[in-house]
Amino acid sequence: MTKRCAALLLVILIGWAMTGMGLAAEKPVKIGFVYIMSGPFATYGQFAKQGAELAIDEINKAGGINGRKVEALFEDSTGKPDVGIRAIRKLVFENEVDVVMGLDSSGVASAVAPVMNELKTPLIITHAATPDVTGTKCNRYTFRVSLNVNQNIAMAAAIAADMKAKTWTTAGPDYSFGHQSWEYFQKYLSARKPDAVFLPQAEVAFSPAATTDFSAFITKIMNSKADGVLISLWGGNLIDFVRQAGDMGFFDGKREILMTLGAATEVLYALKDKMPEGIWVGTRYWFQANDTPVNKAFVDAYFKRFNVYPSYNAHGAYGAVRSYAAAAAKTKSVDKEKIIDGLRGLTIELPVGNITIRPEDHQAVTDGVWGKTATDPNMPIRILKPMRKFAGKEITPPVAETGCKMN
Amino acid sequence: MGGLTLRRILPATLLLAFLVAAPFFLSTYWVIILTEILTMSLFAMSFNLLFGYTGLLSFGQAGFFGAGGYFAVLTLLHGPPSLWVALAAAVVGTALLALVIGWLCVRLDEIYFAILTLGFGMMLFTTAHNWRSVTGGSDGLGGFTVPPLNLIAWQVSLFNPKYFYFLVLAVTLLGTLLLLRMVKSPFGLLLRATRENSNRVAFVGANVRRLRLFAFVIAGTLAGVAGVLFAIFNRIASPEMLHWSFSGKAVLMTVLGGSGVLLGPAVGAAIFYVLEHYITTFTTSWMIFLGAILVVLVLAFPKGVLGSVMEFFAQKRRGAAP
Amino acid sequence: MEGFLANVLNGLSWGMLLFLISVGLTTVFGVMGVLNFAHGSLFMLGAYLCMQFVRWVGSFWVGLLAGPPLVAALSILLERFLLRPLYGRDVSFQLLLTFGVMLFLDDGVRLIWGPAYHVVNPPALLSGVIPFFSQSYPVYRLFLVILGPLVGLGLWAFFSFTRWGKILRAAAMDRQMAEIVGVRVPVLFTAVFAFGAWLAALGGALAAPHQSVGPAMGERIIIESFIVVVIGGMGSFPGAFAGALILGLMNSFGTTFVPHLQMALPYILLAVILLTRPRGLFGGEA
């Protein structure tokens, strides 16, 4: 019988496939990026990749990090935890990257963060917003330069407190991000406005990630007694929701609306004039929010190269690379342990403004912006006018509240 | 089928020798990939006990795979910090689950069986996804410490990927031997007979449903064991482990490798991971390449890669006579 | 009352979209015995092509008419060169092959049109809203609600009164017998597959003004379509209609009344039906 011959052949094949990996020459600084590059959220990965490439090209043109060229490697997390972990293990063990950046999905981030402790490699999260990775799951190797759910919802609550709405409901994705957004919103708004009422869990609208027809959820909200709606949907879900809600008369002015991630340019470019005017929308970075030379240079360079305005995800990746370069310059090293000392407590000016990475929980304290959607005849997408800016200190909960115990 | 000739023993011995020696000459990364291949091999082989040997296409196998992972992690979080206890809890838990679900499912066959198992798998998925207080919801259940493995006299830390690899190798090997014994036994023959013609098996006095149920429970339990390895390896049990698309992976690996051979699914798993590694290295458009390669493999290997390769050799041995 | 009616309409409009996709799936299964995993991708292609025609000529109607035949043409190649060699082999090979095709097409549209979401506007005739009690309801959704049964009626007439329709039904019932009485089965198979693809793409084109067009939009709908086909009865045409209606209505009412279960509802329904009527609602006795 030849079963065993076949097995032998297989052994040879695998053995051959596994040899001849990795050779070292004049070593560049390697940065591994993990984003969603395929499927329904792939556009977020695309923007992030562009932001990362822009930052790296700028740094290389200026002589690299500590005189060494920077090289980028991109992996697709597909939004699944096990794939994300495999991608990061590949980057660390196989490509021997000096640092890992990225992560879009909170589920992937929660799974990956504890693993970084074993891989002993710094991770800079640029998008995933779950408070846990700089909270209960915080650790020496995990950092975040972008706003998290806490910070974003703190702003939402501040705006909601000034609104007329009394009874609040939510439309959010039916996974942790949506539920956490709603829970923090109740907590923060109650603190500011004790008489605010929130609909019970069975009456709010949490839609599964695969939903494409939101009509049932829209009807549910419109027939509830809520006069305020917190919308934490994002990506394709938000686009579908806004279009279908618009058709069903949802934006008729009878209810106050907050969209926590409504000012994502990925969404605004798709919706264009389908995005209603006069709605409060949040983001993690808005390209028109400030006039600093750093921001202007970033927006101009980005627009010139990619012909679109940078999204918050593009900025997240750009900011992470910049922060890493600053930490490397500060410690004059890219050694993984030394970089951590460099990132801890780092203050750097990014396009979004000055950010400081808190040494206690590794969360960046960064300014935030919300705004009302408005039309500008010179712009292809809705812009924010007026804008409301929040200082980072104001919206970031104190370390004691995060549940982080740094080891 | 001859006796234990050199020709039969040699390749198996070589394969085993390679697997045992691998951590000593492969890089850590490839040891990790090999760990995943072995874990998925066990999962896919458990699926193939139903598919290849019983003729039941289960699209809910990931439900047991994931359930095993959750049972183990829940035990580690709330019970004693012992790997053996976690494994035992997962075995008992998934066996019971498979007994109940199997009892309902084995009365159907063909595509109806496939869709019904998909339905039950997705109910388990929804449970893991929505029962946030117990399962951690969509973020999954992690945050446990991996206890050292108690081997009577020693304590082996599983943080070292190479040690963990040996654990996975040992468990997968045991699972494979168990499956080998099963399919070679009279029970295995009966199973295959039900695949070919269940009426005839019923005529000779065997209870087809009970046979199938038994196979279903064994398959579910082995999938659960694979799930324990997977969850501990990734330090998390996540709802994705229970999703139908994960069941689809087992189908894919099995058909790719060959469902008629015991090690077919393992070969399929190896091909899949090695392919995925190389494709994702040079492009982020991995899906288009994987899709194209799958199409070619399906067309070129009518019995799966291992099945077709073995058939080719067998024909060559027999001479050119058709 | 108002909420109840809105839920009915919501459920119907979603159900009708599901029906269009499922009816192709069930016909292909009934006649050819092929479970086509890539059916959702053909739906997606229909949406993308419709979008492309809207960009070129600015008319949704052109996209609706011209897109689906192109998808059908592509599916003829698919059937002829990829599926045909597999007919003698196990069903699982077809599943795997069509899964590969799905990956290929999903990534293909991403390479051609980019990963971004695209928006297609409904045609002028069907945009806007009509008053609906104190609220309003979009005309396009009502259009879908009406179109579904119309398409169903058209298909029924086709199957009952035309030569081709009768041959199809005969072949679905007994392939061998059809072959004996002189039906050229290979040609029939190609035609059926193309027909199913045309229906899927039609569904995609109709969905385009209703949801964002993006890669993987087909993956989301394929499982629900499978469920529709199975609960209705494999190969059954009224079954697909009934299944789609039930699933659509259950989706909208489930969202309102049992939100925690909403995600599991289709699967619970599936299990209950299969365990009580193993061949589906319209599938005859097992």
PDB file of N, CA, C and O in Angstrom, chain A residues 44-90:
ATOM      1  N   TYR A  44     -11.832  50.555   5.879  1.00  0.00           N
ATOM      2  CA  TYR A  44     -11.097  51.093   7.035  1.00  0.00           C
ATOM      3  C   TYR A  44      -9.626  50.704   6.954  1.00  0.00           C
ATOM      4  O   TYR A  44      -8.740  51.499   7.234  1.00  0.00           O
ATOM      5  N   GLY A  45      -9.374  49.445   6.567  1.00  0.00           N
ATOM      6  CA  GLY A  45      -8.000  48.992   6.437  1.00  0.00           C
ATOM      7  C   GLY A  45      -7.260  49.760   5.354  1.00  0.00           C
ATOM      8  O   GLY A  45      -6.094  50.108   5.497  1.00  0.00           O
ATOM      9  N   GLN A  46      -7.972  50.054   4.284  1.00  0.00           N
ATOM     10  CA  GLN A  46      -7.369  50.798   3.182  1.00  0.00           C
ATOM     11  C   GLN A  46      -6.906  52.192   3.616  1.00  0.00           C
ATOM     12  O   GLN A  46      -5.793  52.608   3.344  1.00  0.00           O
ATOM     13  N   PHE A  47      -7.774  52.912   4.315  1.00  0.00           N
ATOM     14  CA  PHE A  47      -7.404  54.242   4.798  1.00  0.00           C
ATOM     15  C   PHE A  47      -6.214  54.162   5.753  1.00  0.00           C
ATOM     16  O   PHE A  47      -5.289  54.964   5.692  1.00  0.00           O
ATOM     17  N   ALA A  48      -6.256  53.170   6.656  1.00  0.00           N
ATOM     18  CA  ALA A  48      -5.169  53.032   7.627  1.00  0.00           C
ATOM     19  C   ALA A  48      -3.848  52.780   6.912  1.00  0.00           C
ATOM     20  O   ALA A  48      -2.817  53.359   7.256  1.00  0.00           O
ATOM     21  N   LYS A  49      -3.900  51.932   5.890  1.00  0.00           N
ATOM     22  CA  LYS A  49      -2.692  51.606   5.150  1.00  0.00           C
ATOM     23  C   LYS A  49      -2.113  52.863   4.511  1.00  0.00           C
ATOM     24  O   LYS A  49      -0.909  53.100   4.532  1.00  0.00           O
ATOM     25  N   GLN A  50      -3.003  53.679   3.964  1.00  0.00           N
ATOM     26  CA  GLN A  50      -2.544  54.918   3.335  1.00  0.00           C
ATOM     27  C   GLN A  50      -1.883  55.837   4.358  1.00  0.00           C
ATOM     28  O   GLN A  50      -0.828  56.420   4.109  1.00  0.00           O
ATOM     29  N   GLY A  51      -2.506  55.964   5.521  1.00  0.00           N
ATOM     30  CA  GLY A  51      -1.941  56.817   6.566  1.00  0.00           C
ATOM     31  C   GLY A  51      -0.571  56.324   7.001  1.00  0.00           C
ATOM     32  O   GLY A  51       0.368  57.112   7.177  1.00  0.00           O
ATOM     33  N   ALA A  52      -0.454  55.004   7.157  1.00  0.00           N
ATOM     34  CA  ALA A  52       0.815  54.417   7.583  1.00  0.00           C
ATOM     35  C   ALA A  52       1.887  54.654   6.533  1.00  0.00           C
ATOM     36  O   ALA A  52       3.013  55.062   6.848  1.00  0.00           O
ATOM     37  N   GLU A  53       1.529  54.439   5.274  1.00  0.00           N
ATOM     38  CA  GLU A  53       2.517  54.611   4.204  1.00  0.00           C
ATOM     39  C   GLU A  53       2.990  56.051   4.110  1.00  0.00           C
ATOM     40  O   GLU A  53       4.173  56.320   3.893  1.00  0.00           O
ATOM     41  N   LEU A  54       2.061  56.980   4.305  1.00  0.00           N
ATOM     42  CA  LEU A  54       2.433  58.397   4.259  1.00  0.00           C
ATOM     43  C   LEU A  54       3.457  58.709   5.350  1.00  0.00           C
ATOM     44  O   LEU A  54       4.504  59.307   5.089  1.00  0.00           O
ATOM     45  N   ALA A  55       3.163  58.269   6.571  1.00  0.00           N
ATOM     46  CA  ALA A  55       4.069  58.553   7.685  1.00  0.00           C
ATOM     47  C   ALA A  55       5.436  57.930   7.442  1.00  0.00           C
ATOM     48  O   ALA A  55       6.473  58.570   7.660  1.00  0.00           O
ATOM     49  N   ILE A  56       5.445  56.701   6.962  1.00  0.00           N
ATOM     50  CA  ILE A  56       6.713  55.997   6.783  1.00  0.00           C
ATOM     51  C   ILE A  56       7.546  56.650   5.674  1.00  0.00           C
ATOM     52  O   ILE A  56       8.757  56.840   5.813  1.00  0.00           O
ATOM     53  N   ASP A  57       6.887  57.034   4.587  1.00  0.00           N
ATOM     54  CA  ASP A  57       7.629  57.703   3.514  1.00  0.00           C
ATOM     55  C   ASP A  57       8.217  59.027   3.991  1.00  0.00           C
ATOM     56  O   ASP A  57       9.346  59.373   3.651  1.00  0.00           O
ATOM     57  N   GLU A  58       7.431  59.748   4.770  1.00  0.00           N
ATOM     58  CA  GLU A  58       7.954  61.024   5.301  1.00  0.00           C
ATOM     59  C   GLU A  58       9.171  60.785   6.178  1.00  0.00           C
ATOM     60  O   GLU A  58      10.176  61.493   6.091  1.00  0.00           O
ATOM     61  N   ILE A  59       9.063  59.781   7.041  1.00  0.00           N
ATOM     62  CA  ILE A  59      10.167  59.504   7.963  1.00  0.00           C
ATOM     63  C   ILE A  59      11.403  59.031   7.196  1.00  0.00           C
ATOM     64  O   ILE A  59      12.527  59.476   7.459  1.00  0.00           O
ATOM     65  N   ASN A  60      11.185  58.164   6.216  1.00  0.00           N
ATOM     66  CA  ASN A  60      12.331  57.679   5.437  1.00  0.00           C
ATOM     67  C   ASN A  60      13.008  58.809   4.664  1.00  0.00           C
ATOM     68  O   ASN A  60      14.216  58.849   4.531  1.00  0.00           O
ATOM     69  N   LYS A  61      12.194  59.723   4.163  1.00  0.00           N
ATOM     70  CA  LYS A  61      12.758  60.837   3.408  1.00  0.00           C
ATOM     71  C   LYS A  61      13.621  61.704   4.315  1.00  0.00           C
ATOM     72  O   LYS A  61      14.604  62.294   3.890  1.00  0.00           O
ATOM     73  N   ALA A  62      13.214  61.752   5.587  1.00  0.00           N
ATOM     74  CA  ALA A  62      13.959  62.577   6.536  1.00  0.00           C
ATOM     75  C   ALA A  62      15.076  61.793   7.215  1.00  0.00           C
ATOM     76  O   ALA A  62      15.616  62.222   8.227  1.00  0.00           O
ATOM     77  N   GLY A  63      15.403  60.625   6.687  1.00  0.00           N
ATOM     78  CA  GLY A  63      16.547  59.898   7.225  1.00  0.00           C
ATOM     79  C   GLY A  63      16.211  58.694   8.066  1.00  0.00           C
ATOM     80  O   GLY A  63      17.085  58.073   8.666  1.00  0.00           O
ATOM     81  N   GLY A  64      14.939  58.360   8.164  1.00  0.00           N
ATOM     82  CA  GLY A  64      14.566  57.142   8.880  1.00  0.00           C
ATOM     83  C   GLY A  64      14.509  57.322  10.384  1.00  0.00           C
ATOM     84  O   GLY A  64      14.594  58.435  10.901  1.00  0.00           O
ATOM     85  N   ILE A  65      14.344  56.191  11.076  1.00  0.00           N
ATOM     86  CA  ILE A  65      14.311  56.212  12.538  1.00  0.00           C
ATOM     87  C   ILE A  65      15.708  55.900  13.039  1.00  0.00           C
ATOM     88  O   ILE A  65      16.260  54.838  12.759  1.00  0.00           O
ATOM     89  N   ASN A  66      16.298  56.837  13.751  1.00  0.00           N
ATOM     90  CA  ASN A  66      17.670  56.711  14.242  1.00  0.00           C
ATOM     91  C   ASN A  66      18.622  56.272  13.129  1.00  0.00           C
ATOM     92  O   ASN A  66      19.477  55.414  13.308  1.00  0.00           O
ATOM     93  N   GLY A  67      18.391  56.828  11.932  1.00  0.00           N
ATOM     94  CA  GLY A  67      19.283  56.533  10.814  1.00  0.00           C
ATOM     95  C   GLY A  67      18.962  55.254  10.076  1.00  0.00           C
ATOM     96  O   GLY A  67      19.602  54.928   9.088  1.00  0.00           O
ATOM     97  N   ARG A  68      17.971  54.506  10.543  1.00  0.00           N
ATOM     98  CA  ARG A  68      17.614  53.272   9.845  1.00  0.00           C
ATOM     99  C   ARG A  68      16.327  53.457   9.065  1.00  0.00           C
ATOM    100  O   ARG A  68      15.407  54.117   9.505  1.00  0.00           O
ATOM    101  N   LYS A  69      16.283  52.829   7.904  1.00  0.00           N
ATOM    102  CA  LYS A  69      15.067  52.879   7.084  1.00  0.00           C
ATOM    103  C   LYS A  69      13.929  52.168   7.798  1.00  0.00           C
ATOM    104  O   LYS A  69      14.152  51.251   8.585  1.00  0.00           O
ATOM    105  N   VAL A  70      12.725  52.597   7.491  1.00  0.00           N
ATOM    106  CA  VAL A  70      11.555  51.952   8.079  1.00  0.00           C
ATOM    107  C   VAL A  70      10.854  51.118   7.011  1.00  0.00           C
ATOM    108  O   VAL A  70      10.718  51.552   5.872  1.00  0.00           O
ATOM    109  N   GLU A  71      10.452  49.919   7.401  1.00  0.00           N
ATOM    110  CA  GLU A  71       9.781  49.030   6.464  1.00  0.00           C
ATOM    111  C   GLU A  71       8.438  48.613   7.057  1.00  0.00           C
ATOM    112  O   GLU A  71       8.345  48.354   8.252  1.00  0.00           O
ATOM    113  N   ALA A  72       7.410  48.581   6.212  1.00  0.00           N
ATOM    114  CA  ALA A  72       6.076  48.241   6.711  1.00  0.00           C
ATOM    115  C   ALA A  72       5.641  46.877   6.203  1.00  0.00           C
ATOM    116  O   ALA A  72       5.901  46.516   5.063  1.00  0.00           O
ATOM    117  N   LEU A  73       4.981  46.121   7.060  1.00  0.00           N
ATOM    118  CA  LEU A  73       4.379  44.847   6.649  1.00  0.00           C
ATOM    119  C   LEU A  73       2.910  44.870   7.045  1.00  0.00           C
ATOM    120  O   LEU A  73       2.584  45.240   8.169  1.00  0.00           O
ATOM    121  N   PHE A  74       2.051  44.516   6.122  1.00  0.00           N
ATOM    122  CA  PHE A  74       0.617  44.570   6.402  1.00  0.00           C
ATOM    123  C   PHE A  74       0.023  43.169   6.442  1.00  0.00           C
ATOM    124  O   PHE A  74       0.315  42.340   5.591  1.00  0.00           O
ATOM    125  N   GLU A  75      -0.819  42.937   7.444  1.00  0.00           N
ATOM    126  CA  GLU A  75      -1.528  41.663   7.536  1.00  0.00           C
ATOM    127  C   GLU A  75      -3.022  41.942   7.703  1.00  0.00           C
ATOM    128  O   GLU A  75      -3.419  42.972   8.246  1.00  0.00           O
ATOM    129  N   ASP A  76      -3.808  40.976   7.266  1.00  0.00           N
ATOM    130  CA  ASP A  76      -5.268  41.104   7.308  1.00  0.00           C
ATOM    131  C   ASP A  76      -5.795  40.360   8.533  1.00  0.00           C
ATOM    132  O   ASP A  76      -5.580  39.169   8.676  1.00  0.00           O
ATOM    133  N   SER A  77      -6.482  41.071   9.431  1.00  0.00           N
ATOM    134  CA  SER A  77      -7.052  40.382  10.600  1.00  0.00           C
ATOM    135  C   SER A  77      -8.398  39.765  10.255  1.00  0.00           C
ATOM    136  O   SER A  77      -8.902  38.938  11.010  1.00  0.00           O
ATOM    137  N   THR A  78      -8.999  40.165   9.150  1.00  0.00           N
ATOM    138  CA  THR A  78     -10.355  39.796   8.735  1.00  0.00           C
ATOM    139  C   THR A  78     -11.379  40.071   9.827  1.00  0.00           C
ATOM    140  O   THR A  78     -12.521  39.661   9.726  1.00  0.00           O
ATOM    141  N   GLY A  79     -10.973  40.744  10.892  1.00  0.00           N
ATOM    142  CA  GLY A  79     -11.904  41.044  11.981  1.00  0.00           C
ATOM    143  C   GLY A  79     -12.156  39.870  12.912  1.00  0.00           C
ATOM    144  O   GLY A  79     -13.043  39.928  13.746  1.00  0.00           O
ATOM    145  N   LYS A  80     -11.365  38.802  12.764  1.00  0.00           N
ATOM    146  CA  LYS A  80     -11.577  37.623  13.614  1.00  0.00           C
ATOM    147  C   LYS A  80     -10.400  37.458  14.577  1.00  0.00           C
ATOM    148  O   LYS A  80      -9.240  37.554  14.165  1.00  0.00           O
ATOM    149  N   PRO A  81     -10.708  37.174  15.859  1.00  0.00           N
ATOM    150  CA  PRO A  81      -9.646  37.111  16.870  1.00  0.00           C
ATOM    151  C   PRO A  81      -8.549  36.106  16.532  1.00  0.00           C
ATOM    152  O   PRO A  81      -7.364  36.430  16.629  1.00  0.00           O
ATOM    153  N   ASP A  82      -8.920  34.885  16.127  1.00  0.00           N
ATOM    154  CA  ASP A  82      -7.864  33.896  15.908  1.00  0.00           C
ATOM    155  C   ASP A  82      -6.988  34.272  14.727  1.00  0.00           C
ATOM    156  O   ASP A  82      -5.778  34.060  14.753  1.00  0.00           O
ATOM    157  N   VAL A  83      -7.589  34.870  13.706  1.00  0.00           N
ATOM    158  CA  VAL A  83      -6.797  35.299  12.551  1.00  0.00           C
ATOM    159  C   VAL A  83      -5.879  36.455  12.956  1.00  0.00           C
ATOM    160  O   VAL A  83      -4.709  36.513  12.548  1.00  0.00           O
ATOM    161  N   GLY A  84      -6.404  37.353  13.790  1.00  0.00           N
ATOM    162  CA  GLY A  84      -5.599  38.480  14.260  1.00  0.00           C
ATOM    163  C   GLY A  84      -4.396  38.001  15.052  1.00  0.00           C
ATOM    164  O   GLY A  84      -3.278  38.485  14.865  1.00  0.00           O
ATOM    165  N   ILE A  85      -4.618  37.029  15.940  1.00  0.00           N
ATOM    166  CA  ILE A  85      -3.513  36.502  16.746  1.00  0.00           C
ATOM    167  C   ILE A  85      -2.486  35.820  15.853  1.00  0.00           C
ATOM    168  O   ILE A  85      -1.278  36.008  16.020  1.00  0.00           O
ATOM    169  N   ARG A  86      -2.971  35.051  14.872  1.00  0.00           N
ATOM    170  CA  ARG A  86      -2.035  34.384  13.967  1.00  0.00           C
ATOM    171  C   ARG A  86      -1.211  35.413  13.207  1.00  0.00           C
ATOM    172  O   ARG A  86       0.003  35.268  13.056  1.00  0.00           O
ATOM    173  N   ALA A  87      -1.882  36.473  12.743  1.00  0.00           N
ATOM    174  CA  ALA A  87      -1.178  37.512  11.987  1.00  0.00           C
ATOM    175  C   ALA A  87      -0.083  38.133  12.843  1.00  0.00           C
ATOM    176  O   ALA A  87       1.043  38.360  12.380  1.00  0.00           O
ATOM    177  N   ILE A  88      -0.397  38.396  14.113  1.00  0.00           N
ATOM    178  CA  ILE A  88       0.590  39.048  14.969  1.00  0.00           C
ATOM    179  C   ILE A  88       1.735  38.091  15.296  1.00  0.00           C
ATOM    180  O   ILE A  88       2.907  38.478  15.305  1.00  0.00           O
ATOM    181  N   ARG A  89       1.405  36.822  15.511  1.00  0.00           N
ATOM    182  CA  ARG A  89       2.479  35.850  15.753  1.00  0.00           C
ATOM    183  C   ARG A  89       3.394  35.747  14.535  1.00  0.00           C
ATOM    184  O   ARG A  89       4.609  35.639  14.657  1.00  0.00           O
ATOM    185  N   LYS A  90       2.783  35.795  13.369  1.00  0.00           N
ATOM    186  CA  LYS A  90       3.576  35.744  12.136  1.00  0.00           C
ATOM    187  C   LYS A  90       4.523  36.947  12.071  1.00  0.00           C
ATOM    188  O   LYS A  90       5.708  36.799  11.798  1.00  0.00           O
TER     189      LYS A  90
END
